[in-house]
Amino acid sequence: MAIYNAPLDDMRFMLNDVFKVEQFWQSNEKLAHVDMDTVNMILEEMAKLSKNVLLPINRVGDEEGATYQADGVVTTPKGFKEAYQQYAESGWIGLGGDPEYGGQGFPKMVTMLTEEMVFTTNQAFALYPNLTVGASLCLLAAGSDEQKQTYLEKMYAGEWSGTMCLTEPHAGTDLGIIKTKAVPNGDGSYAISGTKIFITGGEHDLTENIIHLVLAKTPDAPAGSKGISLFVVPKFIVNDDGSLGERNTLAAGSIEHKMGIKGSATCVMNFDNAKGWMVGAENTGLASMFIMMNYERVTMGLQGLGGTELAYQNAAAYANERGQGRSDTQIQSPEKPADSIIHHADVRRMLLNARANAEASRCFAMYVAKQLDESKFSVDADAAQAAAARVALLTPIAKAFLTDKAFEATVDCQQVFGGHGYIREWGMEQIVRDTRISQIYEGANGIQALDLLGRKIARNNGKYMQNFLAEIRNFVSNMQADHGIKQATLEAADTLETLTNAVLSNIGERKNEINGCAVDYLHACGYLCYAYMFAMMVEAAHDKEGEFYANKLKLANFFVGRILPRIRAHADMVKAGSDPMMDFDLSYFATNIS
Amino acid sequence: MAIYNAPLDDMRFMLNDVFKVEQFWQSNEKLAHVDMDTVNMILEEMAKLSKNVLLPINRVGDEEGATYQADGVVTTPKGFKEAYQQYAESGWIGLGGDPEYGGQGFPKMVTMLTEEMVFTTNQAFALYPNLTVGASLCLLAAGSDEQKQTYLEKMYAGEWSGTMCLTEPHAGTDLGIIKTKAVPNGDGSYAISGTKIFITGGEHDLTENIIHLVLAKTPDAPAGSKGISLFVVPKFIVNDDGSLGERNTLAAGSIEHKMGIKGSATCVMNFDNAKGWMVGAENTGLASMFIMMNYERVTMGLQGLGGTELAYQNAAAYANERGQGRSDTQIQSPEKPADSIIHHADVRRMLLNARANAEASRCFAMYVAKQLDESKFSVDADAAQAAAARVALLTPIAKAFLTDKAFEATVDCQQVFGGHGYIREWGMEQIVRDTRISQIYEGANGIQALDLLGRKIARNNGKYMQNFLAEIRNFVSNMQADHGIKQATLEAADTLETLTNAVLSNIGERKNEINGCAVDYLHACGYLCYAYMFAMMVEAAHDKEGEFYANKLKLANFFVGRILPRIRAHADMVKAGSDPMMDFDLSYFATNIS
């Protein structure tokens, strides 16, 4: 079975050394109640739960998968129900929830670390509570008092779960063309009809009710994305006293057979005049949904981090055990027929690529979480606004760059196993298949890149990026540590500044330029962000004693020498622009289907 | 169902325009009988067979997989048996075989194109005939006359199949520590005992006999790789009259459950005093096996090319059909709610990355095939030797770079489908899973890189590379075409020369340097090779009329602007060397397994 030990020391390094959270929390009256003793206890509890309860059902979840029985009944794999019950009863789903409705009010900087552990040990399982957290966020932000009263407490308690019903067969990225209709019933409710696909947790056997958040169009809604409203559509209608009433007219029509995350039920949901209630104002549904999406996109980055962490730990263990050939310098285990492959520089290169990406992505997710907390809890309106702008800039990077690098890292770790990585027995191929989805859903990574370069850079003429670059340069200039990461980060910042200016000056003439450059631009940004994170980690570690801290500096060396050089390649590819793609006639891509 | 139309025009472009094969064949008396009319007919026949027979059973092969029944009986998925029979009876397995034993004697430049089509349409199926081709090559090169008489004709006819039995549970990359024993029986035969794993086609229901080529150690063999001998161990002993005799004491113990190529039976083979006969001289088994391996490693590159081609064709078709959003420049399909995504530059970027890699890898495989043919058929000993040296240099690149880029390309094409790429229905996720193995088996890609930098560069102090660079510079300098690929290729050649010298001057002091730099060095070489291939394609196309040729120049533009810049990143990472990995103490990688 796969091994896992939660990287609690690394997590505490983030909290205490890099981000000095107690200072941050105490300087903010809405967070002053959070203390590290409690947080430590929380982390230790989740370390146990994830290792002892979620990891053991990770493989069976994949082998068995969720099952569509008949008549809309969907069952989760063996063990998921018991694990979910334990998970919900321990209060994990409401950890970051609003205390007014029974949540525990912990900041994202804490909940993201627990989410990481859940994603690390069982990506498919993680999605069930995760969607509930997302749906509660959306209801909390956009719902009426009555809606919050009706749903939130039960959702925080995990008695009811939540979904996001956006995609339709013909409408994924382009939600403006959805067809699902919402017709007023005259009593304040709406009759929702339509088919939604790819609905994570649309049906399952874990909770007594499922609360669907559904995007639909009212009869006279304007065309496109400006005519989308959001509805809450429960599987069982909730009576006035909070008990469950009649079964709503909605059902799962089938589930998808997927490459991975097979334990997660991905449903086709049919709504047939199902009763729903509007959330927020008419035609503002997309904005409401994006409250949740932006918060969740950071969490998708954590899925990537989780896959990387599990892949790394298992690959490192294998590399220590597996004997093959001899070390290049001297025989290490003369009593054995071969030395373990951990002595090979190339094996270490693959492992360190994963570990450097894991540590940088954890740090980056923490950094974004801090901005999210600042924007949510700060009493200083300017600070909150600045943090929100930073979140807007970094969210697409947190989603796309983290998951792209994570997929690469899981493939590297699989490679460490040679042929043993390709067979099911060792679990590595499952990690690769599971992690792959994180690059696709919640807005495919190409869409994240368009969001970054189009909305977050071009629309404000690079202002968010200039502010971010100023912060980075300021931090690096004030560093006490003497380490190559300083110069490397400054150079990366210069690269991004030049690149941003070049792109901005180009897009006026070339309408395809944003679309054609976005992905490589995002990757260049991603490497800069990771450089900044390593600079922070080096600064936090350089003056402390012990191997643990010395290794942080060595990992930064590895990043500078063996990962960061890719930033130049991405910058150069951006400079080549969109012409190399758009010069082709459409007919070039025609496929003779016969 | 997946679509496929063999890229016959592109293949003929290779044969006629880029490599001018008729000239090449006619200048060589042993190949003068090959003519393009026959070759065209062969390609057209395989185009039909692969599309109409192999593609339709690709998905069922994955869904059903090979099955271990009981008592060593293994069955292939539905339809494989009939397809194999048709394949064998049409003479495909002996296409490149020696005419003296019933083969058809076609050069690798022809057989590789047919192999490409088989790998494109059904990677799992392709392995059955492919292993037979490899085993026959080995027997032809190292077997006795009697062994050739006994086995080759039946193998070329596909009545018997072949395997390579190298790996053992504890010995994969490091074959020097294998434990399988071969004890002389006194009658010229040996008793072979041991367990081999990962044996492709070790047992199945396609042929009446299976001819295993097994690496084993004789009783007094020297330790390590110098004490390995090769044995032919048939499933059924062949009587003197060629009929099948007694069942040999060997059997499949189980089959592996894998990430992909599920239709291919990957067996654990138990040899229990099985009767075998030595092939070639004692203790030269590894060298004999490598005759086959080197030929086959180019073929593994073709597996990558096949995956890329199928992924590209299906992703391009999907991108033409799928409407989502609007073109950035103008509405393209006003009658529809959305334009097809082929109008988005980023979608084209992903498609063109696949197509550029497919065309460059086909060209590179053809180039290596030409050298293989030259080394095998040339009557000029010097030319043959020079070609063999070039093959030695390029084989690890043909195996590793082609498959690494192919995996990336299949993932890109899967991404074009968004969520639809992750579900089984569209077949894209199977292509990704199937293609992944090509990076692992036949010598994992990291091992290929060590072969390149250690054996093919360092051992002759860069001589092979210098010769190759001279050829490239000579070709580019004499190009008539006026195209950016010229300058780009010259710069890439300079990059490689500088890099090679830097590495060579470093490895004296640092014993881990080859190991730590090999993979990035191989990738830098790979991009240079692709640049050279695009230069050849541009030179062949630039003075010809029509869209087809004009698009070759445009694809080269794409390569120069949007792919080649990565060479610098790999070169820079090589320069960072092995210290960033080796500076860590072993304890850093210890995983607390508890």
GROMACS .gro file of C-alpha atoms in nm, chain A residues 194-570:
model
  377
  194GLY     CA    1  -3.242   2.093  -1.844
  195THR     CA    2  -2.948   1.856  -1.852
  196LYS     CA    3  -2.620   1.924  -1.673
  197ILE     CA    4  -2.311   1.709  -1.724
  198PHE     CA    5  -1.985   1.648  -1.539
  199ILE     CA    6  -2.158   1.712  -1.205
  200THR     CA    7  -1.921   1.605  -0.931
  201GLY     CA    8  -2.117   1.440  -0.651
  202GLY     CA    9  -2.444   1.500  -0.837
  203GLU     CA   10  -2.575   1.181  -0.680
  204HIS     CA   11  -2.427   0.947  -0.419
  205ASP     CA   12  -2.505   0.759  -0.100
  206LEU     CA   13  -2.307   0.968   0.148
  207THR     CA   14  -2.564   1.224   0.266
  208GLU     CA   15  -2.938   1.241   0.318
  209ASN     CA   16  -2.978   1.543   0.093
  210ILE     CA   17  -2.787   1.703  -0.193
  211ILE     CA   18  -2.807   2.077  -0.252
  212HIS     CA   19  -2.755   2.162  -0.619
  213LEU     CA   20  -2.651   2.510  -0.724
  214VAL     CA   21  -2.773   2.536  -1.080
  215LEU     CA   22  -2.710   2.793  -1.351
  216ALA     CA   23  -3.018   2.850  -1.566
  217LYS     CA   24  -3.189   3.113  -1.777
  218THR     CA   25  -3.518   3.279  -1.689
  219PRO     CA   26  -3.772   3.315  -1.973
  220ASP     CA   27  -3.681   3.666  -2.081
  221ALA     CA   28  -3.316   3.659  -1.989
  222PRO     CA   29  -3.076   3.846  -2.215
  223ALA     CA   30  -2.861   3.634  -2.443
  224GLY     CA   31  -2.516   3.525  -2.336
  225SER     CA   32  -2.350   3.529  -1.999
  226LYS     CA   33  -2.544   3.836  -1.886
  227GLY     CA   34  -2.863   3.633  -1.876
  228ILE     CA   35  -2.764   3.361  -1.635
  229SER     CA   36  -2.922   3.320  -1.293
  230LEU     CA   37  -2.830   3.093  -1.006
  231PHE     CA   38  -3.072   2.861  -0.828
  232VAL     CA   39  -3.060   2.640  -0.526
  233VAL     CA   40  -3.229   2.311  -0.613
  234PRO     CA   41  -3.230   2.052  -0.335
  235LYS     CA   42  -3.270   1.680  -0.403
  236PHE     CA   43  -3.529   1.672  -0.125
  237ILE     CA   44  -3.732   1.987  -0.066
  238VAL     CA   45  -3.668   2.119   0.284
  239ASN     CA   46  -3.979   2.172   0.498
  240ASP     CA   47  -4.024   2.486   0.706
  241ASP     CA   48  -3.916   2.302   1.017
  242GLY     CA   49  -3.595   2.193   0.848
  243SER     CA   50  -3.702   1.832   0.796
  244LEU     CA   51  -3.684   1.670   0.452
  245GLY     CA   52  -3.999   1.686   0.242
  246GLU     CA   53  -4.087   1.564  -0.104
  247ARG     CA   54  -3.833   1.433  -0.355
  248ASN     CA   55  -3.755   1.695  -0.615
  249THR     CA   56  -3.792   1.606  -0.984
  250LEU     CA   57  -3.426   1.573  -1.063
  251ALA     CA   58  -3.212   1.264  -1.100
  252ALA     CA   59  -2.880   1.132  -1.217
  253GLY     CA   60  -2.917   0.982  -1.563
  254SER     CA   61  -2.577   0.815  -1.568
  255ILE     CA   62  -2.223   0.856  -1.445
  256GLU     CA   63  -1.908   0.903  -1.649
  257HIS     CA   64  -1.634   0.645  -1.689
  258LYS     CA   65  -1.317   0.841  -1.644
  259MET     CA   66  -0.940   0.822  -1.665
  260GLY     CA   67  -0.912   0.870  -1.289
  261ILE     CA   68  -1.078   1.002  -0.971
  262LYS     CA   69  -1.303   0.702  -1.025
  263GLY     CA   70  -1.434   0.702  -0.670
  264SER     CA   71  -1.589   1.041  -0.737
  265ALA     CA   72  -1.934   1.019  -0.893
  266THR     CA   73  -1.938   1.240  -1.203
  267CYS     CA   74  -2.303   1.259  -1.298
  268VAL     CA   75  -2.529   1.357  -1.580
  269MET     CA   76  -2.810   1.538  -1.396
  270ASN     CA   77  -3.156   1.572  -1.546
  271PHE     CA   78  -3.376   1.847  -1.407
  272ASP     CA   79  -3.740   1.801  -1.501
  273ASN     CA   80  -3.939   2.096  -1.372
  274ALA     CA   81  -3.743   2.060  -1.053
  275LYS     CA   82  -3.830   2.313  -0.784
  276GLY     CA   83  -3.560   2.572  -0.723
  277TRP     CA   84  -3.513   2.911  -0.566
  278MET     CA   85  -3.311   3.195  -0.706
  279VAL     CA   86  -2.987   3.280  -0.528
  280GLY     CA   87  -2.902   3.648  -0.546
  281ALA     CA   88  -3.047   3.880  -0.808
  282GLU     CA   89  -3.171   3.770  -1.149
  283ASN     CA   90  -2.904   3.752  -1.420
  284THR     CA   91  -2.617   3.774  -1.173
  285GLY     CA   92  -2.571   3.401  -1.147
  286LEU     CA   93  -2.233   3.382  -1.307
  287ALA     CA   94  -2.088   3.641  -1.070
  288SER     CA   95  -2.226   3.451  -0.771
  289MET     CA   96  -2.086   3.128  -0.897
  290PHE     CA   97  -1.748   3.288  -0.946
  291ILE     CA   98  -1.730   3.381  -0.580
  292MET     CA   99  -1.706   3.012  -0.521
  293MET     CA  100  -1.498   2.937  -0.829
  294ASN     CA  101  -1.221   3.176  -0.735
  295TYR     CA  102  -1.198   3.036  -0.388
  296GLU     CA  103  -1.206   2.683  -0.525
  297ARG     CA  104  -0.951   2.737  -0.798
  298VAL     CA  105  -0.684   2.780  -0.535
  299THR     CA  106  -0.803   2.451  -0.392
  300MET     CA  107  -0.753   2.281  -0.728
  301GLY     CA  108  -0.392   2.386  -0.702
  302LEU     CA  109  -0.388   2.196  -0.375
  303GLN     CA  110  -0.510   1.888  -0.555
  304GLY     CA  111  -0.200   1.911  -0.770
  305LEU     CA  112   0.016   1.962  -0.463
  306GLY     CA  113  -0.147   1.659  -0.301
  307GLY     CA  114  -0.076   1.437  -0.601
  308THR     CA  115   0.285   1.558  -0.605
  309GLU     CA  116   0.335   1.501  -0.232
  310LEU     CA  117   0.203   1.143  -0.242
  311ALA     CA  118   0.399   1.065  -0.558
  312TYR     CA  119   0.718   1.209  -0.406
  313GLN     CA  120   0.694   1.022  -0.077
  314ASN     CA  121   0.638   0.690  -0.249
  315ALA     CA  122   0.899   0.743  -0.516
  316ALA     CA  123   1.159   0.845  -0.256
  317ALA     CA  124   1.082   0.534  -0.054
  318TYR     CA  125   1.112   0.317  -0.365
  319ALA     CA  126   1.439   0.482  -0.469
  320ASN     CA  127   1.583   0.405  -0.126
  321GLU     CA  128   1.481   0.041  -0.147
  322ARG     CA  129   1.536  -0.049  -0.510
  323GLY     CA  130   1.887  -0.174  -0.582
  324GLN     CA  131   2.006  -0.142  -0.941
  325GLY     CA  132   2.358  -0.074  -1.064
  326ARG     CA  133   2.620   0.102  -0.859
  327SER     CA  134   2.673   0.459  -0.747
  328ASP     CA  135   2.892   0.659  -0.984
  329THR     CA  136   3.135   0.755  -0.711
  330GLN     CA  137   3.186   0.449  -0.493
  331ILE     CA  138   3.011   0.125  -0.400
  332GLN     CA  139   2.760   0.212  -0.131
  333SER     CA  140   2.629  -0.130  -0.029
  334PRO     CA  141   2.909  -0.382  -0.084
  335GLU     CA  142   2.705  -0.650   0.090
  336LYS     CA  143   2.432  -0.624  -0.173
  337PRO     CA  144   2.441  -0.701  -0.545
  338ALA     CA  145   2.352  -0.340  -0.625
  339ASP     CA  146   2.330   0.004  -0.464
  340SER     CA  147   1.993   0.169  -0.422
  341ILE     CA  148   1.901   0.400  -0.707
  342ILE     CA  149   1.878   0.702  -0.476
  343HIS     CA  150   2.253   0.736  -0.540
  344HIS     CA  151   2.192   0.819  -0.905
  345ALA     CA  152   2.186   1.191  -0.980
  346ASP     CA  153   1.913   1.148  -1.241
  347VAL     CA  154   1.682   0.971  -0.997
  348ARG     CA  155   1.741   1.253  -0.752
  349ARG     CA  156   1.670   1.504  -1.027
  350MET     CA  157   1.322   1.355  -1.075
  351LEU     CA  158   1.256   1.336  -0.703
  352LEU     CA  159   1.379   1.687  -0.638
  353ASN     CA  160   1.174   1.823  -0.925
  354ALA     CA  161   0.869   1.688  -0.745
  355ARG     CA  162   0.981   1.806  -0.404
  356ALA     CA  163   1.077   2.153  -0.520
  357ASN     CA  164   0.743   2.187  -0.694
  358ALA     CA  165   0.559   2.058  -0.388
  359GLU     CA  166   0.728   2.303  -0.152
  360ALA     CA  167   0.699   2.598  -0.389
  361SER     CA  168   0.336   2.525  -0.461
  362ARG     CA  169   0.252   2.486  -0.092
  363CYS     CA  170   0.420   2.819  -0.023
  364PHE     CA  171   0.241   2.982  -0.314
  365ALA     CA  172  -0.097   2.844  -0.209
  366MET     CA  173  -0.029   2.975   0.143
  367TYR     CA  174   0.063   3.313  -0.001
  368VAL     CA  175  -0.263   3.329  -0.196
  369ALA     CA  176  -0.454   3.199   0.106
  370LYS     CA  177  -0.306   3.483   0.309
  371GLN     CA  178  -0.433   3.735   0.054
  372LEU     CA  179  -0.773   3.565   0.059
  373ASP     CA  180  -0.779   3.592   0.438
  374GLU     CA  181  -0.666   3.952   0.424
  375SER     CA  182  -0.935   4.041   0.173
  376LYS     CA  183  -1.200   3.861   0.377
  377PHE     CA  184  -1.106   3.950   0.733
  378SER     CA  185  -0.911   4.275   0.718
  379VAL     CA  186  -1.072   4.577   0.884
  380ASP     CA  187  -0.857   4.804   0.668
  381ALA     CA  188  -1.057   4.856   0.349
  382ASP     CA  189  -0.753   4.953   0.140
  383ALA     CA  190  -0.556   4.653   0.252
  384ALA     CA  191  -0.853   4.430   0.181
  385GLN     CA  192  -0.888   4.575  -0.166
  386ALA     CA  193  -0.520   4.540  -0.244
  387ALA     CA  194  -0.531   4.180  -0.129
  388ALA     CA  195  -0.835   4.111  -0.344
  389ALA     CA  196  -0.651   4.251  -0.646
  390ARG     CA  197  -0.355   4.027  -0.571
  391VAL     CA  198  -0.588   3.727  -0.542
  392ALA     CA  199  -0.744   3.816  -0.876
  393LEU     CA  200  -0.401   3.824  -1.037
  394LEU     CA  201  -0.271   3.505  -0.881
  395THR     CA  202  -0.577   3.278  -0.884
  396PRO     CA  203  -0.531   3.157  -1.242
  397ILE     CA  204  -0.164   3.085  -1.167
  398ALA     CA  205  -0.255   2.903  -0.847
  399LYS     CA  206  -0.495   2.685  -1.041
  400ALA     CA  207  -0.312   2.626  -1.369
  401PHE     CA  208   0.059   2.648  -1.295
  402LEU     CA  209   0.033   2.439  -0.981
  403THR     CA  210  -0.158   2.163  -1.156
  404ASP     CA  211   0.055   2.167  -1.472
  405LYS     CA  212   0.373   2.134  -1.270
  406ALA     CA  213   0.207   1.877  -1.046
  407PHE     CA  214   0.117   1.654  -1.339
  408GLU     CA  215   0.476   1.673  -1.462
  409ALA     CA  216   0.599   1.588  -1.112
  410THR     CA  217   0.372   1.285  -1.075
  411VAL     CA  218   0.491   1.157  -1.413
  412ASP     CA  219   0.853   1.205  -1.301
  413CYS     CA  220   0.787   1.011  -0.981
  414GLN     CA  221   0.617   0.735  -1.178
  415GLN     CA  222   0.928   0.723  -1.397
  416VAL     CA  223   1.146   0.657  -1.091
  417PHE     CA  224   0.970   0.320  -1.064
  418GLY     CA  225   1.054   0.213  -1.419
  419GLY     CA  226   0.817  -0.062  -1.532
  420HIS     CA  227   0.685  -0.096  -1.178
  421GLY     CA  228   0.540   0.254  -1.213
  422TYR     CA  229   0.323   0.145  -1.504
  423ILE     CA  230   0.152  -0.144  -1.329
  424ARG     CA  231  -0.133  -0.085  -1.088
  425GLU     CA  232   0.028  -0.261  -0.794
  426TRP     CA  233   0.242   0.032  -0.680
  427GLY     CA  234  -0.028   0.295  -0.708
  428MET     CA  235   0.185   0.543  -0.903
  429GLU     CA  236  -0.017   0.524  -1.222
  430GLN     CA  237  -0.334   0.604  -1.026
  431ILE     CA  238  -0.175   0.921  -0.891
  432VAL     CA  239  -0.092   1.028  -1.247
  433ARG     CA  240  -0.444   0.953  -1.371
  434ASP     CA  241  -0.611   1.122  -1.074
  435THR     CA  242  -0.394   1.433  -1.086
  436ARG     CA  243  -0.455   1.481  -1.459
  437ILE     CA  244  -0.811   1.606  -1.400
  438SER     CA  245  -0.689   1.904  -1.200
  439GLN     CA  246  -0.554   2.057  -1.523
  440ILE     CA  247  -0.892   2.022  -1.688
  441TYR     CA  248  -1.181   2.100  -1.457
  442GLU     CA  249  -1.285   2.421  -1.279
  443GLY     CA  250  -1.182   2.603  -1.597
  444ALA     CA  251  -0.925   2.424  -1.811
  445ASN     CA  252  -0.574   2.557  -1.768
  446GLY     CA  253  -0.580   2.731  -2.106
  447ILE     CA  254  -0.885   2.923  -1.986
  448GLN     CA  255  -0.702   3.017  -1.667
  449ALA     CA  256  -0.425   3.157  -1.884
  450LEU     CA  257  -0.673   3.365  -2.084
  451ASP     CA  258  -0.814   3.492  -1.757
  452LEU     CA  259  -0.465   3.592  -1.644
  453LEU     CA  260  -0.343   3.762  -1.960
  454GLY     CA  261  -0.678   3.896  -2.078
  455ARG     CA  262  -0.862   4.003  -1.764
  456LYS     CA  263  -0.592   4.039  -1.503
  457ILE     CA  264  -0.311   4.188  -1.715
  458ALA     CA  265  -0.438   4.346  -2.034
  459ARG     CA  266  -0.760   4.490  -1.893
  460ASN     CA  267  -0.576   4.702  -1.636
  461ASN     CA  268  -0.273   4.757  -1.857
  462GLY     CA  269  -0.049   4.549  -1.636
  463LYS     CA  270  -0.113   4.741  -1.311
  464TYR     CA  271  -0.166   4.433  -1.094
  465MET     CA  272   0.154   4.285  -1.231
  466GLN     CA  273   0.350   4.607  -1.171
  467ASN     CA  274   0.237   4.610  -0.809
  468PHE     CA  275   0.333   4.248  -0.768
  469LEU     CA  276   0.674   4.304  -0.927
  470ALA     CA  277   0.732   4.600  -0.694
  471GLU     CA  278   0.654   4.383  -0.394
  472ILE     CA  279   0.889   4.109  -0.514
  473ARG     CA  280   1.175   4.349  -0.582
  474ASN     CA  281   1.123   4.517  -0.248
  475PHE     CA  282   1.130   4.185  -0.066
  476VAL     CA  283   1.438   4.057  -0.243
  477SER     CA  284   1.627   4.384  -0.199
  478ASN     CA  285   1.571   4.365   0.175
  479MET     CA  286   1.674   4.002   0.209
  480GLN     CA  287   1.941   3.929   0.469
  481ALA     CA  288   2.023   3.589   0.321
  482ASP     CA  289   2.316   3.558   0.084
  483HIS     CA  290   2.189   3.310  -0.173
  484GLY     CA  291   2.164   3.273  -0.553
  485ILE     CA  292   1.787   3.293  -0.533
  486LYS     CA  293   1.811   3.671  -0.488
  487GLN     CA  294   1.974   3.743  -0.821
  488ALA     CA  295   1.768   3.473  -0.991
  489THR     CA  296   1.443   3.622  -0.866
  490LEU     CA  297   1.540   3.974  -0.971
  491GLU     CA  298   1.625   3.845  -1.318
  492ALA     CA  299   1.295   3.661  -1.336
  493ALA     CA  300   1.113   3.980  -1.237
  494ASP     CA  301   1.295   4.169  -1.512
  495THR     CA  302   1.201   3.897  -1.760
  496LEU     CA  303   0.836   3.928  -1.665
  497GLU     CA  304   0.837   4.305  -1.681
  498THR     CA  305   0.991   4.310  -2.028
  499LEU     CA  306   0.760   4.035  -2.140
  500THR     CA  307   0.447   4.200  -2.006
  501ASN     CA  308   0.533   4.526  -2.178
  502ALA     CA  309   0.605   4.346  -2.503
  503VAL     CA  310   0.274   4.161  -2.497
  504LEU     CA  311   0.076   4.471  -2.401
  505SER     CA  312   0.225   4.672  -2.684
  506ASN     CA  313   0.146   4.392  -2.928
  507ILE     CA  314  -0.213   4.309  -2.852
  508GLY     CA  315  -0.354   4.629  -3.002
  509GLU     CA  316  -0.277   4.516  -3.353
  510ARG     CA  317  -0.315   4.140  -3.312
  511LYS     CA  318  -0.647   4.024  -3.181
  512ASN     CA  319  -0.531   3.667  -3.143
  513GLU     CA  320  -0.225   3.764  -2.943
  514ILE     CA  321  -0.369   3.712  -2.595
  515ASN     CA  322  -0.513   3.376  -2.692
  516GLY     CA  323  -0.192   3.264  -2.855
  517CYS     CA  324   0.045   3.379  -2.581
  518ALA     CA  325  -0.156   3.318  -2.267
  519VAL     CA  326  -0.036   2.971  -2.167
  520ASP     CA  327   0.333   3.042  -2.206
  521TYR     CA  328   0.288   3.380  -2.036
  522LEU     CA  329   0.121   3.206  -1.743
  523HIS     CA  330   0.407   2.959  -1.718
  524ALA     CA  331   0.664   3.239  -1.719
  525CYS     CA  332   0.466   3.407  -1.439
  526GLY     CA  333   0.447   3.078  -1.253
  527TYR     CA  334   0.824   3.038  -1.247
  528LEU     CA  335   0.861   3.393  -1.121
  529CYS     CA  336   0.610   3.319  -0.844
  530TYR     CA  337   0.799   3.006  -0.744
  531ALA     CA  338   1.125   3.201  -0.742
  532TYR     CA  339   0.966   3.455  -0.508
  533MET     CA  340   0.843   3.172  -0.285
  534PHE     CA  341   1.190   3.019  -0.268
  535ALA     CA  342   1.328   3.362  -0.185
  536MET     CA  343   1.083   3.380   0.106
  537MET     CA  344   1.173   3.030   0.220
  538VAL     CA  345   1.546   3.103   0.201
  539GLU     CA  346   1.502   3.423   0.397
  540ALA     CA  347   1.305   3.237   0.662
  541ALA     CA  348   1.560   2.956   0.686
  542HIS     CA  349   1.903   3.109   0.632
  543ASP     CA  350   1.975   3.220   0.988
  544LYS     CA  351   1.839   2.911   1.162
  545GLU     CA  352   2.033   2.609   1.283
  546GLY     CA  353   1.999   2.251   1.171
  547GLU     CA  354   1.970   2.025   0.869
  548PHE     CA  355   1.603   2.103   0.814
  549TYR     CA  356   1.677   2.467   0.742
  550ALA     CA  357   2.002   2.399   0.556
  551ASN     CA  358   1.807   2.173   0.320
  552LYS     CA  359   1.567   2.455   0.239
  553LEU     CA  360   1.863   2.647   0.100
  554LYS     CA  361   1.979   2.344  -0.097
  555LEU     CA  362   1.635   2.294  -0.245
  556ALA     CA  363   1.642   2.657  -0.354
  557ASN     CA  364   1.977   2.586  -0.525
  558PHE     CA  365   1.815   2.301  -0.711
  559PHE     CA  366   1.528   2.526  -0.817
  560VAL     CA  367   1.761   2.798  -0.944
  561GLY     CA  368   1.984   2.558  -1.136
  562ARG     CA  369   1.752   2.288  -1.256
  563ILE     CA  370   1.401   2.434  -1.285
  564LEU     CA  371   1.401   2.812  -1.320
  565PRO     CA  372   1.594   2.825  -1.652
  566ARG     CA  373   1.270   2.727  -1.824
  567ILE     CA  374   1.132   3.075  -1.770
  568ARG     CA  375   1.340   3.204  -2.060
  569ALA     CA  376   1.200   2.945  -2.297
  570HIS     CA  377   0.844   3.043  -2.214
   0.00000   0.00000   0.00000
